[in-house]
Each structure stands twice: as C-alpha cells, then as structure tokens.
C-alpha cells in the first residue's frame, strides 16, 4: 500500500504536535507544552488507512534559526537553480553543522516528505523570522499548505497573515485551532491538501467521508448514552414500608449514590468516546480526576443551575389544544384547550397518583429520582458532550470555568412525557432500557440531537 | 586669529542646539540637511555642519554672542576689582611716612598669589553632587545663568575637559596679573608722591645676612635693567633706587610670569579648541550621528563602493572596543507586538531609542547603528515580549546586539499581563527567557513595561 507522507513543520511552539493529536484524536502522542523545543526528534503517526493508500503525518522539531540559515543559503551560488542543493551545502558544512543541527533535522524530514503542512501561530505578528522560515521551506521544493493555528481567539491576526501570505504567493491557507476541534476547518485542510496533491484525491475523499461518519457516530452515541441514562434514572425506584424513616433515608442515600455512579460512568463513556483521556483532559472546574462532576448532582445549586421547568404537561396540553381552537377559528369554543389540558393532566398526574395509591393503599413509600435532578443531569452532560466535541486533543490548558449550561427548555418539554412514561418501566427499564424500550431510547436520542 | 572665534561660535551653536534638543524634540530634519551634513569628514564636522544648517538658529547665535560678551565683561570687571583691592591693600600696608621694610613689602605682595591659589583649589574642589565642576564653579554658573539665560552652551563648553582647564587657568592668571598691576600702580603712586626710607634688615637679620638674598632677588630685575641698589649710594639716590627695585621685583616676579602664564594658557586653550570638542557620547549627538550616517547610505547612488562601511563602521571583530562609554542607554524592542511610532524618552535617564526589530534587516540595521555609535552605550536594554517564545534565533540576535553595543545587556520582559490573558504560563515563559538570556550573556533580566521603566531612575546606571 502506498503511503502519503506529510511533514508538519513550523517555528518552535506553534502547536505542531498538538495539531497531530487533534487530527488523530489521540492525547498520548509526543509532548505538548507551552515552551520552546518541546519536540526534539521527528516522530510519525499513521493518520488514516484505506484502499486508496495510507496517510502518514510526521511531527518535527521547531525551526528556530531559519533566518540565519536562509542568509547563508542565499549566499550560495546555486540557490536559484536548486534550493535544496544550496541548503545541503550549508547544513553539511562542518562550520555550520552544530549551529543548524535542529534545522537540518527538520529539513531532512521535509526532503523525504511528499508535502508539508506549515503551521503558523496566527496570534503572532507577521515577523521576519516566520517569513524566513517560509522562504527556507519553499526552497526545499515541496508543495505546502499553510495552517494558521490559534485562530479562534480574539488575539488572532488571521487577516494580517492571509495578506502577508498572499503577498508571498501562498494561497493554500487554512485557519485552524488545535484547541478547538472544528470539523469544517479540518475538512478544509484535507480539501486543500487534495487540491495540492491531485494524485491522492481518492485518499482524501475517503478520509473526509470516514471522519464525517465518525463524527456523526460520536454525536449519535453520545446522545444515546445520555438518553439511556435518563430513562434508567426515571425508572429507578426503591420501595420502603410506610413510616420507616430509617429505611426511607437509607433508600434515598442509596438512590443518590447510584445516580452519581451512573453519571460518572456516563462521563467516562463520553470522554472515551471522544478519544480524550480523563487524566489529561484538564477540566478541574468541571470534573475531578475520576471523571465525577465536582458539583454534586443533588446540590441545590446544581439543580438551580439546570433552570426552571418548562411548560408542565397540563399547560402544554392546554396550549396544544388552544392551537387547534385557533386553527378552526374559535368554532370549537375552547374544547381543544380543555381536552388538551385534561390529557396533560392525565400524563402529569399518572405518577403522583400511582405513588399516592401505593402509599395509602399498599402501605409503601416510593423513593424516585426527582425530575429536577434528571433535568440537571441532562443539562450538564449535554454541555459536556458539546465541550468534548469541540475540545482539540492538543489542548493542554485547563478550562477556567464551567461552560454555560445549554438551554434545554425545548428538549425537556419534548422528552418529559417519555420520561414520565419510563417511571413505570420497572426493573427491566433500569437494567437495560435499550432492550426494554428501544423506541423510547430512539425517540429520546433524536430529541437530544 | 579669526578662525578661533569662528570655531568657538560654531561649537557654541552646536552645544546650544544639543541643549535645546535635550529639553524639547527638535523638528524632524529634512533629508537634504542630513545628506549635506554627511558630506563632512569627521563626526564633529558633521555635527557642526548640521548645526550650521539649522534654520531659525539666529536667536541661539545671538544668545551665545551675548553670553561671550558677558563673560568677557565679567572677567574685565573681576580684573579691575582685583587690581583695585590688591593696590588698595598694598597701599594700606605701605602706611604713613615711616621706613618701608622691603622684605615685608615683598612678602605682602605674596598674599594675592596665595589668594589666587586658594581660589584655584576651591575651583578644583569637586563634590559628588556636582559632576561637571566644583561648588564654586556651580555657583558662578548659576550667577551667569541668572545674568544671561543663554550662557548654558558656553558653560557646557567651559566645563569640557582640557579647554575648560586652560580657560580657567587663563582667567586666574589674568586675575593674578591684575592684582600685580594694582600693586605696582599703588607702589608707583605712593613712591611718586611720598618719600620713604627702605630697609632690608630686620631685628634678627642684619644687612650682611641679607646681602646674598638681595643679590639673588636682584638677579632677574638686573636682567631687565633694574639692578639692586648699591650699598654706597647717597640717601636720595638710594631711596630712588630702592623704590624702582621694589617695583622691578613686582614686575619681574609677579606681573611678567602671570602674563606669560596667561598667554600660555590662552595659547593652549586655543589649541585645544581646534581639537574635537563636542562630547560625542551625548545621546543627542549619538542619535544625530546615526541619522546622518543613514542619510549618507541612502544618498549614495547604487553601484558606489560600499558606503555603509564608511557611514557605519562595524564593531571590531576582536579585541576590546576602544570607543568611549557614553551615558546613554540604547533601547531596542525585539519582535514587539506592534511597532511603536514614538521614540522612547525618559526624564530620569538618557534613553536612546533605536527602534524595533521585526526581522533580519532590522537586526542588521540596529547592530550597525550600535556599532557606529560614537560612544558605546552605558547599557543596552532589549525589550522582549513574553508573548514570544524564546528560541535560539533570539539568543543569536541578543548576542549580535550585545557584541555591536559592547555594553552590558539587560533584557526587559514585557507583556506579562497579555501573556497570562492568552492562557500561557507566564512564570514558565519567564523561566525560558531567563535561560535564553543567560545563553546570550545578559547581565540581568527584568520584568515590566518599558513605559514604567522610563518613569523612574535606573539603579544600574547609578541614578
């Protein structure tokens, strides 16, 4: 199988290793730190394999003295006819070898690569040393795509860089941010490479298709895992003899522990699903080292943060019925609204009536997970899912604060009746909702997406 | 004789422009002015040519002329006062009609030379708080400034090395000569209108004891035509001979040596004036010479033989840098976030802003400027941003700048807040910069902003 070798090059500490991590969705490749010369040796990884070929990326040490090297290369007589010969004349010169050892290592990798991804920190001003690096790499005669990194922040100088690169005749430019895994940007990178390397069009087409499938799968699976847990939480109940306060308190504690454990498992699943490593995720404000939320699910603050309930079933039913009344021009005289409210009441009161029946007729108290808790769990884990989907694998900086909880009012209204129905799902629903109620899981997943 | 005043006036004008430029920014020079100045051969000649080309400098010329006139008038007045005081005091010493003891008279005439020596010693006293001269000189300078505000340039020139020494020497010898003129006039007056008897011997020393003294004392006046009086002269002739002998002694041992010394001082002062006089280590001159040098490079047509080397002599590749050390601190911004259009200035230390380095060309330009400075900077201050990751290229750049400046290197790490806001670990970045600055042999690394540093004295300059 033929292999397309791409070398990732650029100045020191511009995020080359982080880029590879983000593209490959792995967190344990190379060393990433906000310091110069973190990568000392070239290191390759296989990004993708298909029938059309194999795509390999090579991480390289950063260029640091390209300006001085270029100055000496420019003094070589053969610099115009054969840039690489002029470069080798300098880097093989014993007088210069020690000074440009690191640059020589990078340029040798460049020479063996089919194309280059030149990474530029777009937060940096357009300095001469970066332009020198581009000139030096251009002299190597390899096709290249310029990747402007760190473009998501407010301090990005993407426009300055695009103008400067255009003046140099470099138009294959992609804006990216290794801290944020943004599929449109990533796709643009592959498309640029496809334009640059037409012989490898099939490989990049397959890569783009695979990445899109994988992205959809992650979204779908993540939503499904949350949906399953919501149903299990809704179906969970412990019955205790009425009036036995000790057993009731124990049942409440057991329910809380169980819910926390279930949520921790969900978090771990979501993190793994996105290729992150809990130990490296660096979300100290959000999750502890074991993947548990730092804010307790049952704390009042957590519940408040999840927001107030949306329309209840009664009001929702009444509103739906009123819509029908309006549609028939009021000829129904409010019958729609009344019937809607009655239907909503049946749904809303089904569980309280059931619990009241057990209490007063069966002599049992029932401990369940409250709707507000389920709502809080849904809100914060949907937020985590969005965060994980956007967090680049090369990001090393911890998140300073919890991301804003998504507005789940609409989602909650859509799934609430399904969750109420799950209250009577019994042990089968708690153990394996996917087998017990596959339709409910599918509906909830669709609502969460 | 006409060349010296002309050069003095040129120098005074240049100094006056420098002093004005240090107080307030001068208007930007026209490229033509700089190019014309660049045609002069030596650095000082370039500065003088530049001064001569400055439009609107007539008020400064007038002020300088006034200051010179004032100095001459004050010198003449001081001479007159000295002559009157010395003559008056000697006249008092001669007293009434009694005999005059020649030994006492001649010894009394030494009071003024001694006073002059004391004055000279006081002028030489140089307390730490007055680096450009002693306290007496500072007092005189203050008086002069009050009498004529435009004397600053003249005072600056008088305070300058050998010229100041010989100018002060001339003044003192002229004052000394004035004192002797007064004493001689007093003697001549008293001896003309009064009759005195002259004695040489005292209570303990008899005439035979002092015979040798008299012969030795009379040696120089004899050469000038006034021999010591013979012992066998009749009283009237002896009085006249002794009177003339005393006057001859005052002329031979007092007035003539002072006039000779004054003439020698004047000669040497003029000779010194012909040598380079401007203090090229002054930041204003350093900066101006750099600008003139750049204009010379731009003005050279393409294909001409390497003018840059003439305009900007490179620092010696090996061996010690023999340029004098100036008082200025050269400031260079290494790869800043944004190129500053305004030049850094400080009221607390002489800052010379060489601009920003954003690439190889800038580095070459600044290194050439540092190497071309007429005086090495007292310190090279490189402002680096903590937003930049230090690398081996930065180390090489710092080394190149440091070698060209031949001055202690301080690296000022700026933009700490912006570094933190970007999400970087500022402490880690500082540690990286410390390591790289040490590789470039930086004497010290400071954290802060240049704007704040300009607002206070620099301890490393001893200020």
mmCIF file with all atom_site columns, C-alpha atoms in Angstrom, chain B residues 46 280 283 285-298 308-316 321 323-324 328-333 343 352-357 360-377 380 400-407:
data_model
loop_
_atom_site.group_PDB
_atom_site.id
_atom_site.type_symbol
_atom_site.label_atom_id
_atom_site.label_alt_id
_atom_site.label_comp_id
_atom_site.label_asym_id
_atom_site.label_entity_id
_atom_site.label_seq_id
_atom_site.pdbx_PDB_ins_code
_atom_site.Cartn_x
_atom_site.Cartn_y
_atom_site.Cartn_z
_atom_site.occupancy
_atom_site.B_iso_or_equiv
_atom_site.pdbx_formal_charge
_atom_site.auth_seq_id
_atom_site.auth_comp_id
_atom_site.auth_asym_id
_atom_site.auth_atom_id
_atom_site.pdbx_PDB_model_num
ATOM 1  C CA . UNK B 1 46  ? 29.123 66.540 10.553 1.00 0.00 ? 46  UNK B CA 1
ATOM 2  C CA . UNK B 1 280 ? 30.124 62.606 21.149 1.00 0.00 ? 280 UNK B CA 1
ATOM 3  C CA . UNK B 1 283 ? 22.757 60.715 23.488 1.00 0.00 ? 283 UNK B CA 1
ATOM 4  C CA . UNK B 1 285 ? 24.866 63.511 19.277 1.00 0.00 ? 285 UNK B CA 1
ATOM 5  C CA . UNK B 1 286 ? 24.884 59.724 19.145 1.00 0.00 ? 286 UNK B CA 1
ATOM 6  C CA . UNK B 1 287 ? 21.380 59.725 17.754 1.00 0.00 ? 287 UNK B CA 1
ATOM 7  C CA . UNK B 1 288 ? 22.072 62.540 15.301 1.00 0.00 ? 288 UNK B CA 1
ATOM 8  C CA . UNK B 1 289 ? 25.228 60.879 14.008 1.00 0.00 ? 289 UNK B CA 1
ATOM 9  C CA . UNK B 1 290 ? 23.250 57.707 13.393 1.00 0.00 ? 290 UNK B CA 1
ATOM 10 C CA . UNK B 1 291 ? 20.657 59.610 11.415 1.00 0.00 ? 291 UNK B CA 1
ATOM 11 C CA . UNK B 1 292 ? 23.301 61.420 9.414  1.00 0.00 ? 292 UNK B CA 1
ATOM 12 C CA . UNK B 1 293 ? 25.007 58.082 8.786  1.00 0.00 ? 293 UNK B CA 1
ATOM 13 C CA . UNK B 1 294 ? 21.791 56.559 7.484  1.00 0.00 ? 294 UNK B CA 1
ATOM 14 C CA . UNK B 1 295 ? 21.203 59.575 5.233  1.00 0.00 ? 295 UNK B CA 1
ATOM 15 C CA . UNK B 1 296 ? 24.686 59.069 3.829  1.00 0.00 ? 296 UNK B CA 1
ATOM 16 C CA . UNK B 1 297 ? 23.858 55.482 2.950  1.00 0.00 ? 297 UNK B CA 1
ATOM 17 C CA . UNK B 1 298 ? 20.578 56.406 1.296  1.00 0.00 ? 298 UNK B CA 1
ATOM 18 C CA . UNK B 1 308 ? 27.767 51.780 4.505  1.00 0.00 ? 308 UNK B CA 1
ATOM 19 C CA . UNK B 1 309 ? 31.113 50.790 5.878  1.00 0.00 ? 309 UNK B CA 1
ATOM 20 C CA . UNK B 1 310 ? 32.141 54.437 5.908  1.00 0.00 ? 310 UNK B CA 1
ATOM 21 C CA . UNK B 1 311 ? 28.919 55.613 7.439  1.00 0.00 ? 311 UNK B CA 1
ATOM 22 C CA . UNK B 1 312 ? 28.592 52.756 9.877  1.00 0.00 ? 312 UNK B CA 1
ATOM 23 C CA . UNK B 1 313 ? 31.891 51.320 10.902 1.00 0.00 ? 313 UNK B CA 1
ATOM 24 C CA . UNK B 1 314 ? 31.330 47.840 12.197 1.00 0.00 ? 314 UNK B CA 1
ATOM 25 C CA . UNK B 1 315 ? 32.389 46.965 15.698 1.00 0.00 ? 315 UNK B CA 1
ATOM 26 C CA . UNK B 1 316 ? 35.842 45.467 15.869 1.00 0.00 ? 316 UNK B CA 1
ATOM 27 C CA . UNK B 1 321 ? 36.141 48.159 21.861 1.00 0.00 ? 321 UNK B CA 1
ATOM 28 C CA . UNK B 1 323 ? 35.117 53.723 21.927 1.00 0.00 ? 323 UNK B CA 1
ATOM 29 C CA . UNK B 1 324 ? 34.374 55.849 24.981 1.00 0.00 ? 324 UNK B CA 1
ATOM 30 C CA . UNK B 1 328 ? 23.041 56.849 27.226 1.00 0.00 ? 328 UNK B CA 1
ATOM 31 C CA . UNK B 1 329 ? 21.021 53.644 27.415 1.00 0.00 ? 329 UNK B CA 1
ATOM 32 C CA . UNK B 1 330 ? 20.332 52.176 23.992 1.00 0.00 ? 330 UNK B CA 1
ATOM 33 C CA . UNK B 1 331 ? 16.802 50.738 23.782 1.00 0.00 ? 331 UNK B CA 1
ATOM 34 C CA . UNK B 1 332 ? 15.869 48.073 21.263 1.00 0.00 ? 332 UNK B CA 1
ATOM 35 C CA . UNK B 1 333 ? 12.479 46.405 21.008 1.00 0.00 ? 333 UNK B CA 1
ATOM 36 C CA . UNK B 1 343 ? 10.558 57.172 20.372 1.00 0.00 ? 343 UNK B CA 1
ATOM 37 C CA . UNK B 1 352 ? 18.285 56.418 23.008 1.00 0.00 ? 352 UNK B CA 1
ATOM 38 C CA . UNK B 1 353 ? 15.563 54.523 21.182 1.00 0.00 ? 353 UNK B CA 1
ATOM 39 C CA . UNK B 1 354 ? 16.911 52.539 18.236 1.00 0.00 ? 354 UNK B CA 1
ATOM 40 C CA . UNK B 1 355 ? 13.524 51.217 17.188 1.00 0.00 ? 355 UNK B CA 1
ATOM 41 C CA . UNK B 1 356 ? 12.123 47.744 16.723 1.00 0.00 ? 356 UNK B CA 1
ATOM 42 C CA . UNK B 1 357 ? 13.488 44.530 15.316 1.00 0.00 ? 357 UNK B CA 1
ATOM 43 C CA . UNK B 1 360 ? 16.921 40.180 9.829  1.00 0.00 ? 360 UNK B CA 1
ATOM 44 C CA . UNK B 1 361 ? 17.145 43.558 8.122  1.00 0.00 ? 361 UNK B CA 1
ATOM 45 C CA . UNK B 1 362 ? 16.114 45.341 11.290 1.00 0.00 ? 362 UNK B CA 1
ATOM 46 C CA . UNK B 1 363 ? 18.630 43.350 13.295 1.00 0.00 ? 363 UNK B CA 1
ATOM 47 C CA . UNK B 1 364 ? 21.397 44.310 10.894 1.00 0.00 ? 364 UNK B CA 1
ATOM 48 C CA . UNK B 1 365 ? 20.349 47.947 10.955 1.00 0.00 ? 365 UNK B CA 1
ATOM 49 C CA . UNK B 1 366 ? 20.239 48.167 14.744 1.00 0.00 ? 366 UNK B CA 1
ATOM 50 C CA . UNK B 1 367 ? 23.517 46.258 15.148 1.00 0.00 ? 367 UNK B CA 1
ATOM 51 C CA . UNK B 1 368 ? 25.134 48.594 12.636 1.00 0.00 ? 368 UNK B CA 1
ATOM 52 C CA . UNK B 1 369 ? 23.750 51.601 14.492 1.00 0.00 ? 369 UNK B CA 1
ATOM 53 C CA . UNK B 1 370 ? 25.113 50.287 17.767 1.00 0.00 ? 370 UNK B CA 1
ATOM 54 C CA . UNK B 1 371 ? 28.491 49.648 16.189 1.00 0.00 ? 371 UNK B CA 1
ATOM 55 C CA . UNK B 1 372 ? 28.504 53.059 14.527 1.00 0.00 ? 372 UNK B CA 1
ATOM 56 C CA . UNK B 1 373 ? 27.808 54.978 17.716 1.00 0.00 ? 373 UNK B CA 1
ATOM 57 C CA . UNK B 1 374 ? 30.496 57.484 18.549 1.00 0.00 ? 374 UNK B CA 1
ATOM 58 C CA . UNK B 1 375 ? 30.327 56.241 22.126 1.00 0.00 ? 375 UNK B CA 1
ATOM 59 C CA . UNK B 1 376 ? 29.327 52.861 23.463 1.00 0.00 ? 376 UNK B CA 1
ATOM 60 C CA . UNK B 1 377 ? 26.048 52.949 25.358 1.00 0.00 ? 377 UNK B CA 1
ATOM 61 C CA . UNK B 1 380 ? 21.869 48.015 26.125 1.00 0.00 ? 380 UNK B CA 1
ATOM 62 C CA . UNK B 1 400 ? 24.744 40.117 17.905 1.00 0.00 ? 400 UNK B CA 1
ATOM 63 C CA . UNK B 1 401 ? 23.294 43.238 19.513 1.00 0.00 ? 401 UNK B CA 1
ATOM 64 C CA . UNK B 1 402 ? 25.383 42.853 22.620 1.00 0.00 ? 402 UNK B CA 1
ATOM 65 C CA . UNK B 1 403 ? 28.578 42.448 20.575 1.00 0.00 ? 403 UNK B CA 1
ATOM 66 C CA . UNK B 1 404 ? 27.797 45.505 18.470 1.00 0.00 ? 404 UNK B CA 1
ATOM 67 C CA . UNK B 1 405 ? 26.978 47.624 21.508 1.00 0.00 ? 405 UNK B CA 1
ATOM 68 C CA . UNK B 1 406 ? 29.915 46.390 23.606 1.00 0.00 ? 406 UNK B CA 1
ATOM 69 C CA . UNK B 1 407 ? 27.813 47.271 26.621 1.00 0.00 ? 407 UNK B CA 1
#
